[in-house]
Coordinates of C-alpha atoms in Angstrom, one line a residue:
M266 CA 62.7 71.3 141.1
S267 CA 61.7 68.1 142.8
G268 CA 61.3 64.4 142.3
I269 CA 62.9 62.6 139.3
G270 CA 63.6 66.0 137.7
A271 CA 65.7 67.0 140.7
Y272 CA 67.6 63.7 140.6
R273 CA 68.3 64.1 136.9
W274 CA 69.6 67.6 137.4
R275 CA 71.9 66.4 140.2
F276 CA 73.0 63.4 138.0
R277 CA 74.0 65.7 135.2
A278 CA 75.7 68.1 137.5
G279 CA 77.7 65.3 139.2
W280 CA 78.6 63.8 135.8
A281 CA 80.0 67.0 134.5
A282 CA 82.1 67.3 137.7
F283 CA 84.2 64.1 137.0
P284 CA 87.8 64.8 137.7
S285 CA 90.3 65.6 134.9
C286 CA 92.3 62.5 135.8
V287 CA 89.5 60.4 134.2
F288 CA 88.9 62.5 131.1
A289 CA 91.7 64.5 129.7
P290 CA 90.7 67.5 127.6
Q291 CA 90.5 66.7 123.9
A292 CA 90.4 68.8 120.8
A293 CA 87.3 68.7 118.7
G294 CA 87.0 65.6 116.5
Q295 CA 89.7 63.7 118.3
P296 CA 89.0 60.3 119.9
L297 CA 88.6 60.1 123.7
V298 CA 91.9 59.6 125.4
T299 CA 92.0 57.9 128.9
D300 CA 94.7 56.6 131.2
M301 CA 92.5 53.7 132.4
P302 CA 91.9 50.3 130.8
R303 CA 88.6 49.7 129.0
A304 CA 87.2 47.3 131.7
L305 CA 87.9 49.9 134.4
I306 CA 86.2 52.6 132.4
F307 CA 83.1 50.3 132.0
L308 CA 83.1 49.7 135.8
F309 CA 83.5 53.4 136.5
F310 CA 80.5 54.3 134.3
L311 CA 78.4 51.5 135.8
V312 CA 79.0 52.4 139.5
M313 CA 79.5 56.2 139.7
P314 CA 76.0 57.4 138.7
G315 CA 74.5 55.5 141.6
L316 CA 77.1 56.9 144.0
I317 CA 76.4 60.4 142.7
L318 CA 72.7 60.0 143.1
Q319 CA 73.0 58.7 146.6
A320 CA 75.3 61.6 147.5
A321 CA 72.7 64.1 146.1
C322 CA 70.0 62.5 148.3
D323 CA 72.3 62.7 151.3
R324 CA 72.9 66.4 150.7
Q325 CA 69.2 67.0 150.4
E326 CA 68.6 65.3 153.8
A327 CA 71.5 67.0 155.4
A328 CA 70.1 70.4 154.5
V329 CA 67.2 69.9 156.9
E330 CA 69.5 70.3 160.0
P331 CA 72.9 71.8 160.2
P332 CA 75.6 69.3 161.1
P333 CA 77.0 69.2 164.7
G334 CA 79.2 72.2 165.5
H335 CA 78.2 74.0 162.2
R336 CA 78.3 77.8 162.5
Q337 CA 75.6 79.3 160.4
D338 CA 76.6 82.2 158.1
K339 CA 73.5 84.4 158.1
S340 CA 74.0 87.0 155.4
M341 CA 70.4 88.1 155.9
P342 CA 69.4 91.3 154.0
C343 CA 67.5 93.8 156.2
D344 CA 63.9 94.6 155.9
E345 CA 63.0 97.6 153.7
D346 CA 61.5 99.4 156.7
N347 CA 64.1 98.0 159.2
G348 CA 61.2 96.2 160.8
G349 CA 59.7 99.5 161.9
L350 CA 62.8 100.7 163.7
I351 CA 64.7 103.9 163.4
L352 CA 68.5 103.4 163.3
P353 CA 71.7 105.4 162.8
D354 CA 73.0 105.8 159.3
E355 CA 74.7 102.7 157.9
F356 CA 72.8 100.4 160.2
C357 CA 69.8 98.2 159.3
A358 CA 67.5 95.7 160.9
G359 CA 65.6 92.6 160.0
I360 CA 62.9 90.6 161.9
V361 CA 64.2 87.1 162.7
A362 CA 61.2 85.9 164.7
D363 CA 57.7 87.3 165.5
N364 CA 54.6 86.6 167.6
L365 CA 56.5 84.5 170.2
G366 CA 54.7 85.8 173.3
F367 CA 55.9 87.4 176.5
I368 CA 59.7 87.6 175.8
R369 CA 62.0 88.8 178.5
H370 CA 65.6 88.1 177.8
L371 CA 67.5 86.1 175.1
A372 CA 70.9 84.6 174.3
V373 CA 72.6 83.5 171.0
N374 CA 74.7 80.4 170.8
H375 CA 77.9 80.3 168.7
N376 CA 76.0 78.5 165.8
G377 CA 73.3 81.2 165.7
D378 CA 70.6 79.3 167.7
I379 CA 68.6 81.7 169.9
Y380 CA 67.3 80.9 173.4
V381 CA 64.4 83.0 174.6
T382 CA 62.9 83.3 178.0
M383 CA 59.2 84.1 178.4
R384 CA 57.5 85.4 181.5
N385 CA 54.1 86.9 182.3
R386 CA 53.6 87.2 186.1
R387 CA 49.9 88.1 186.0
L388 CA 48.9 85.2 183.8
N389 CA 51.6 82.8 185.1
L390 CA 52.7 82.0 181.6
G391 CA 56.2 81.6 180.1
G392 CA 59.0 79.2 179.5
L393 CA 62.2 78.7 177.6
L394 CA 62.3 78.5 173.8
G395 CA 65.0 77.4 171.4
L396 CA 65.0 78.9 167.9
R397 CA 67.0 77.7 164.8
D398 CA 67.4 79.0 161.3
I399 CA 67.3 75.8 159.3
D400 CA 67.5 77.1 155.8
Q401 CA 70.0 79.9 156.8
D402 CA 67.9 82.7 155.4
G403 CA 68.1 84.7 158.6
R404 CA 64.6 83.8 159.8
M405 CA 64.0 81.4 162.6
D406 CA 61.9 78.6 161.2
R407 CA 62.3 75.9 163.9
I408 CA 60.9 76.8 167.4
E409 CA 61.0 74.3 170.2
K410 CA 59.8 74.7 173.8
I411 CA 62.5 73.5 176.3
S412 CA 60.7 74.4 179.5
D413 CA 57.2 75.7 180.4
I414 CA 58.4 77.3 183.6
P415 CA 58.2 81.2 183.4
G416 CA 61.6 82.8 183.7
M417 CA 63.9 85.7 182.8
G418 CA 67.6 85.2 182.9
V419 CA 69.3 83.2 180.2
A420 CA 72.9 82.7 179.0
V421 CA 75.0 80.3 176.9
R422 CA 78.6 79.7 178.1
G423 CA 80.5 77.0 176.2
D424 CA 78.3 74.0 176.1
N425 CA 76.2 75.1 179.0
L426 CA 72.8 76.8 178.8
Y427 CA 71.7 78.7 182.0
F428 CA 68.1 79.5 182.6
A429 CA 66.6 81.3 185.6
S430 CA 63.0 81.0 186.8
D431 CA 61.8 83.2 189.6
Q432 CA 63.1 80.7 192.3
V433 CA 65.7 78.4 190.6
I434 CA 68.7 78.7 188.3
Y435 CA 69.1 75.7 186.0
R436 CA 72.0 74.6 183.8
Y437 CA 71.4 72.4 180.7
R438 CA 74.2 70.6 178.9
L439 CA 74.2 71.2 175.1
S440 CA 75.7 68.5 172.9
P441 CA 77.2 69.7 169.6
G442 CA 74.6 70.6 167.1
E443 CA 71.8 70.2 169.6
L444 CA 69.0 72.8 169.9
V445 CA 67.0 71.1 172.6
P446 CA 69.0 69.6 175.4
R447 CA 68.4 65.8 175.7
L448 CA 69.2 65.6 179.4
P449 CA 67.3 67.2 182.2
P450 CA 68.9 70.3 183.8
Q451 CA 70.9 70.5 186.9
V452 CA 69.8 72.9 189.7
I453 CA 72.6 75.4 190.3
V454 CA 70.7 77.7 192.7
R455 CA 67.3 77.0 194.4
D456 CA 65.0 78.6 196.9
L457 CA 65.4 82.1 195.7
P458 CA 62.7 84.6 197.0
E459 CA 59.3 84.3 195.2
Q460 CA 57.6 87.7 195.1
P461 CA 54.8 89.5 193.2
L462 CA 57.0 92.5 192.3
H463 CA 60.4 92.4 190.7
G464 CA 60.4 88.6 190.9
G465 CA 62.5 87.9 187.8
K466 CA 66.1 86.7 188.3
P467 CA 68.4 88.0 185.6
F468 CA 72.0 87.3 186.1
A469 CA 75.5 87.8 184.6
L470 CA 78.4 85.4 184.2
D471 CA 82.0 86.7 184.7
D472 CA 85.0 85.3 182.8
G473 CA 85.9 83.0 185.6
R474 CA 83.5 80.8 187.5
W475 CA 81.0 83.2 189.2
L476 CA 77.3 83.9 188.6
Y477 CA 75.9 87.2 189.7
V478 CA 72.1 87.3 190.3
N479 CA 69.8 90.3 190.8
I480 CA 67.3 89.7 193.6
G481 CA 64.9 92.7 193.5
S482 CA 62.9 94.4 196.1
P483 CA 59.3 93.4 196.4
S484 CA 58.2 96.9 197.4
N485 CA 58.5 100.5 196.3
A486 CA 60.3 102.0 199.4
C487 CA 60.1 99.4 202.1
Q488 CA 57.2 101.1 203.8
V489 CA 55.2 99.8 206.7
D490 CA 52.3 99.6 204.3
D491 CA 53.6 99.4 200.7
R492 CA 52.5 102.2 198.4
L493 CA 50.1 103.9 200.8
D494 CA 50.3 107.7 201.1
G495 CA 52.4 109.1 203.8
R496 CA 53.5 105.8 205.3
T497 CA 57.0 105.8 206.8
G498 CA 59.7 103.3 205.9
L499 CA 60.9 100.4 208.0
D500 CA 64.3 101.0 209.5
P501 CA 66.2 98.8 209.3
C502 CA 64.6 97.6 206.1
P503 CA 64.1 93.8 206.4
E504 CA 64.3 93.3 202.6
L505 CA 68.0 94.1 202.6
V506 CA 68.7 90.8 204.3
N507 CA 67.8 88.6 201.3
Q508 CA 66.5 91.0 198.6
A509 CA 67.3 94.4 196.9
G510 CA 70.8 93.4 196.0
I511 CA 73.2 91.2 194.0
W512 CA 74.1 87.7 195.1
R513 CA 77.1 85.7 193.8
F514 CA 77.1 81.9 193.3
A515 CA 79.5 79.5 191.8
A516 CA 78.5 78.8 188.2
D517 CA 79.5 75.1 188.3
V518 CA 78.3 74.0 191.7
T519 CA 74.8 72.4 192.1
G520 CA 72.3 72.8 195.0
Q521 CA 73.3 76.2 196.2
T522 CA 71.1 78.6 198.2
Q523 CA 71.5 82.1 199.5
V524 CA 72.5 80.5 202.8
R525 CA 74.6 77.7 201.5
G526 CA 77.1 78.7 198.8
G527 CA 75.6 82.2 198.2
Y528 CA 77.5 85.4 198.8
H529 CA 75.8 88.8 199.4
Y530 CA 77.9 90.7 196.9
A531 CA 76.2 94.2 197.1
R532 CA 73.0 95.7 198.6
G533 CA 70.8 98.7 198.4
I534 CA 69.8 98.2 194.7
R535 CA 66.1 98.2 194.3
N536 CA 65.9 96.1 191.2
A537 CA 68.4 95.6 188.4
Y538 CA 67.0 93.6 185.4
A539 CA 69.7 95.3 183.3
I540 CA 72.9 93.5 184.5
D541 CA 76.1 92.5 182.7
W542 CA 79.8 91.7 183.3
H543 CA 82.2 93.9 181.3
P544 CA 84.6 91.3 179.7
V545 CA 87.5 93.7 179.2
V546 CA 87.7 95.5 182.6
D547 CA 86.3 92.5 184.5
R548 CA 83.7 94.5 186.5
L549 CA 80.0 94.1 187.2
Y550 CA 77.5 96.8 186.1
V551 CA 73.8 97.3 186.5
V552 CA 71.1 99.8 185.7
Q553 CA 68.7 100.2 188.6
H554 CA 64.9 100.6 188.4
G555 CA 64.4 103.7 190.6
R556 CA 61.5 104.0 193.0
D557 CA 58.0 105.3 192.1
Q558 CA 55.3 107.6 193.4
L559 CA 57.1 110.5 194.9
Q560 CA 54.3 112.9 194.1
D561 CA 51.5 110.4 194.5
Q562 CA 52.4 109.6 198.0
W563 CA 54.0 112.9 199.1
P564 CA 52.1 115.6 197.2
E565 CA 53.1 118.3 199.8
L566 CA 56.8 117.7 198.8
Y567 CA 56.7 117.1 195.1
T568 CA 55.0 118.5 192.0
E569 CA 53.4 116.4 189.3
E570 CA 56.3 117.2 187.0
Q571 CA 58.8 116.1 189.7
G572 CA 56.9 112.9 190.2
A573 CA 57.1 112.2 186.4
K574 CA 60.8 112.9 186.1
L575 CA 62.2 111.7 189.4
P576 CA 64.1 109.7 190.5
A577 CA 66.9 108.7 188.1
E578 CA 67.4 105.2 186.7
E579 CA 71.0 104.7 188.0
F580 CA 73.8 103.2 186.0
L581 CA 76.1 101.7 188.6
Q582 CA 79.4 100.0 188.7
V583 CA 78.8 97.4 191.4
E584 CA 81.7 97.0 193.8
E585 CA 81.9 94.0 196.2
G586 CA 80.5 94.9 199.6
A587 CA 79.0 98.3 198.5
D588 CA 75.7 99.7 199.6
Y589 CA 73.9 101.9 197.0
G590 CA 71.4 103.5 199.3
W591 CA 67.9 102.1 198.6
P592 CA 65.4 102.4 200.3
Y593 CA 66.7 105.2 202.4
C594 CA 68.0 107.4 199.5
Y595 CA 67.3 108.1 195.8
F596 CA 69.3 110.0 193.2
D597 CA 67.8 113.3 192.0
Q598 CA 69.3 113.9 188.5
L599 CA 67.9 117.4 188.3
Q600 CA 69.8 118.5 191.4
G601 CA 72.7 116.1 190.7
K602 CA 72.8 114.5 194.2
R603 CA 71.5 111.6 196.3
L604 CA 68.7 112.7 198.6
L605 CA 67.0 111.3 201.7
A606 CA 63.8 109.6 200.8
P607 CA 60.6 111.1 202.2
E608 CA 59.7 107.8 204.0
Y609 CA 62.8 108.4 206.1
G610 CA 62.4 112.1 206.8
G611 CA 63.5 113.6 203.5
D612 CA 61.9 116.7 202.0
G613 CA 63.2 116.7 198.4
K614 CA 66.2 118.7 199.4
T615 CA 68.0 117.0 202.3
V616 CA 71.0 114.9 201.6
G617 CA 71.6 113.6 205.2
P618 CA 73.6 110.4 205.3
C619 CA 73.0 109.7 201.6
D620 CA 76.3 111.2 200.6
R621 CA 78.1 108.1 201.9
H622 CA 76.6 105.9 199.1
P623 CA 78.4 105.8 195.7
P624 CA 76.9 108.0 193.0
P625 CA 75.8 106.6 189.7
L626 CA 78.0 106.7 186.7
I627 CA 75.0 108.0 184.7
A628 CA 71.6 109.2 186.0
F629 CA 69.1 108.4 183.3
P630 CA 65.7 110.0 183.2
G631 CA 63.2 108.6 185.7
H632 CA 60.8 105.7 184.9
Y633 CA 62.5 104.7 181.6
G634 CA 62.5 101.1 182.8
P635 CA 66.0 99.6 182.1
N636 CA 65.3 95.9 181.4
D637 CA 68.5 94.6 179.9
M638 CA 72.1 95.6 179.1
K639 CA 74.9 94.2 177.0
F640 CA 78.5 95.3 176.6
Y641 CA 79.7 95.1 173.0
A642 CA 82.8 93.1 172.5
G643 CA 82.2 92.2 168.8
D644 CA 83.9 93.6 165.8
H645 CA 81.0 93.9 163.3
F646 CA 80.0 97.4 164.4
P647 CA 82.4 100.3 164.0
A648 CA 85.3 100.7 166.5
R649 CA 83.6 103.4 168.5
Y650 CA 81.0 100.9 169.8
R651 CA 83.6 98.4 171.1
N652 CA 83.4 97.9 174.9
G653 CA 80.5 100.3 175.2
A654 CA 77.1 99.4 176.7
F655 CA 73.7 98.9 174.9
I656 CA 70.8 99.3 177.3
A657 CA 67.1 98.4 176.5
F658 CA 64.6 100.7 178.1
H659 CA 61.2 99.1 178.4
G660 CA 59.5 102.4 178.7
S661 CA 57.5 104.1 181.5
Y662 CA 54.0 103.4 182.8
N663 CA 53.5 105.9 185.6
R664 CA 54.3 109.4 184.3
G665 CA 50.7 110.6 184.1
P666 CA 49.3 113.1 183.3
F667 CA 52.4 113.5 181.1
E668 CA 53.2 111.2 178.1
Q669 CA 55.1 108.0 178.7
V670 CA 58.8 107.9 177.7
G671 CA 61.6 105.4 177.0
Y672 CA 60.9 102.6 174.6
Q673 CA 64.4 102.9 173.2
V674 CA 67.7 101.1 173.0
I675 CA 70.5 103.5 174.0
F676 CA 74.3 103.3 173.7
V677 CA 76.9 104.4 176.3
P678 CA 80.5 104.8 175.0
F679 CA 83.2 103.6 177.4
A680 CA 86.9 104.3 177.9
G681 CA 88.4 101.9 180.4
D682 CA 85.9 101.1 183.2
R683 CA 83.9 104.4 182.9
P684 CA 81.5 106.0 180.4
A685 CA 83.2 108.4 178.0
G686 CA 81.0 111.1 176.6
Q687 CA 77.2 111.4 176.3
W688 CA 74.9 108.5 176.0
E689 CA 72.8 108.5 172.8
V690 CA 69.7 106.9 171.4
F691 CA 70.8 104.0 169.2
I692 CA 67.4 102.5 168.3
D693 CA 64.0 104.2 168.3
G694 CA 60.6 103.6 166.8
F695 CA 59.5 100.7 169.0
A696 CA 56.4 102.6 170.3
G697 CA 55.2 103.1 166.7
T698 CA 53.6 106.5 167.7
E699 CA 55.0 109.9 168.8
N700 CA 52.7 110.3 171.8
V701 CA 52.3 107.3 174.2
M702 CA 49.9 108.2 177.0
Q703 CA 49.5 104.7 178.3
P704 CA 52.0 101.8 177.9
E705 CA 49.3 99.9 176.1
D706 CA 49.6 102.4 173.3
A707 CA 53.1 101.3 172.4
A708 CA 53.3 98.8 169.5
H709 CA 56.6 97.3 170.9
R710 CA 58.6 97.6 174.0
P711 CA 62.3 96.5 174.0
T712 CA 63.1 94.1 176.8
G713 CA 66.0 91.9 175.9
L714 CA 69.4 92.2 174.2
A715 CA 72.1 89.7 172.9
I716 CA 75.2 89.9 170.9
G717 CA 75.5 87.3 168.1
P718 CA 78.6 85.3 167.3
D719 CA 79.2 87.6 164.3
G720 CA 78.9 90.8 166.3
S721 CA 75.3 91.7 165.3
L722 CA 72.9 92.9 168.0
Y723 CA 69.6 91.1 168.7
V724 CA 66.7 93.0 170.3
A725 CA 63.6 91.4 171.8
D726 CA 60.1 93.0 172.3
S727 CA 57.7 92.0 175.1
V728 CA 54.4 93.1 173.4
Q729 CA 54.3 91.1 170.2
G730 CA 57.1 88.8 170.9
R731 CA 59.3 90.0 168.1
I732 CA 63.1 89.7 167.7
W733 CA 65.2 92.0 165.4
R734 CA 68.8 91.5 164.3
I735 CA 70.7 94.8 163.9
L736 CA 73.5 94.9 161.3
H737 CA 76.1 97.4 160.3
A738 CA 75.5 97.8 156.5
G739 CA 78.5 100.0 155.9
G740 CA 76.5 101.8 153.2
Q741 CA 73.1 101.5 151.6
P742 CA 71.2 98.9 153.7
P743 CA 70.2 95.8 151.6
T744 CA 66.5 95.1 151.2
A745 CA 64.4 92.1 150.7
A746 CA 64.6 92.7 147.0
D747 CA 68.3 91.9 147.2
R748 CA 67.7 88.4 148.5
P749 CA 68.9 85.8 146.0

């Protein structure tokens, strides 16, 4: 209904809602009884319709944007096919946004706004987007570009929006109800290493004042000539000075660099796009991208099958000052031990000095590509998920001639500060096909995770630029037909 018809409807609805102090209920056939003088009644009938009409118009305009500080209640029914995903019983999924582009990570504000980072290194495209659900149907219908600088890391903390490009970490101030920050950002960290490989700068915020930044290695194994057959590794590896580790910065201090204000928190981690701070046990965790090309570069030491399966993607609890062994060592999940890398004299069996480096909490299959991780502190999912870790595996690209694997979101249950029990596949079906021989065959590849204010889980895809919202239905999942 629109136009005059809409106003007439609102007029009648408002008229019927007059308070009982004006009109007392009367029996049929009895005259109207009122406590007000006749002149006041006349004035009431003269003025109130206009006030009601104006209020209706105000309500119509206010529906366009939620008021400042408003928390949206998105009771979105799930898609009939769960947006193509395969989920555990009593969970369902709905697509909240699609065709956004090269998504990397995402964060959800307390009012349901979503902030998405975009990054494509080869095309030098990307930026930071803000998404809002205006009509509160669970679909993002307002999309705004905040920055056109490619980036990866993003987080919302209070009224601050943090965004990391490959070289700079920015902080925007968000005013109440604001999707797009009005003021330019402050530079929290600058002059981070720019590099063609593993250049993204994801980060984690602790519950105090610190920002932990992954600075990946620009190489495979710190060789004299990167990725060439039989080349030895540099010893000492110069990358370990400013790369291949975790750096800590103050989250509220501007103008920091690695030299000024930065602290080298941990080293020997090749690349950790999956990084998060556990809010209950107050510890930092990452999942490392393991090295590549064991069999390609050292065919006399490794079979094709070993090259496809090794080494592990390592789930690490990151301790201050610790060294996790890259590039000198890697973890062989088939043998259950950390081994000396062939670039440094290893033969696929020798441990050597590698036993002094901390072992992983979990050794995931090789080349799964861990791209994001979030600890679940919400209460929407059943209790068994609380404090556990969700990990997005982007999927492999270099397991030929075998099929590619990964393309899943998995769940790791926790007890205290350690995994408790076996990890499990939580979401599957991203690839859209059973056999993925090349990564281009995958319809979707999970790359980003976020926990919403209501405890729902958001998952982003880097192929089509799709975002799903995962809900615990507690029974038969609702479908689009159930939408009012």
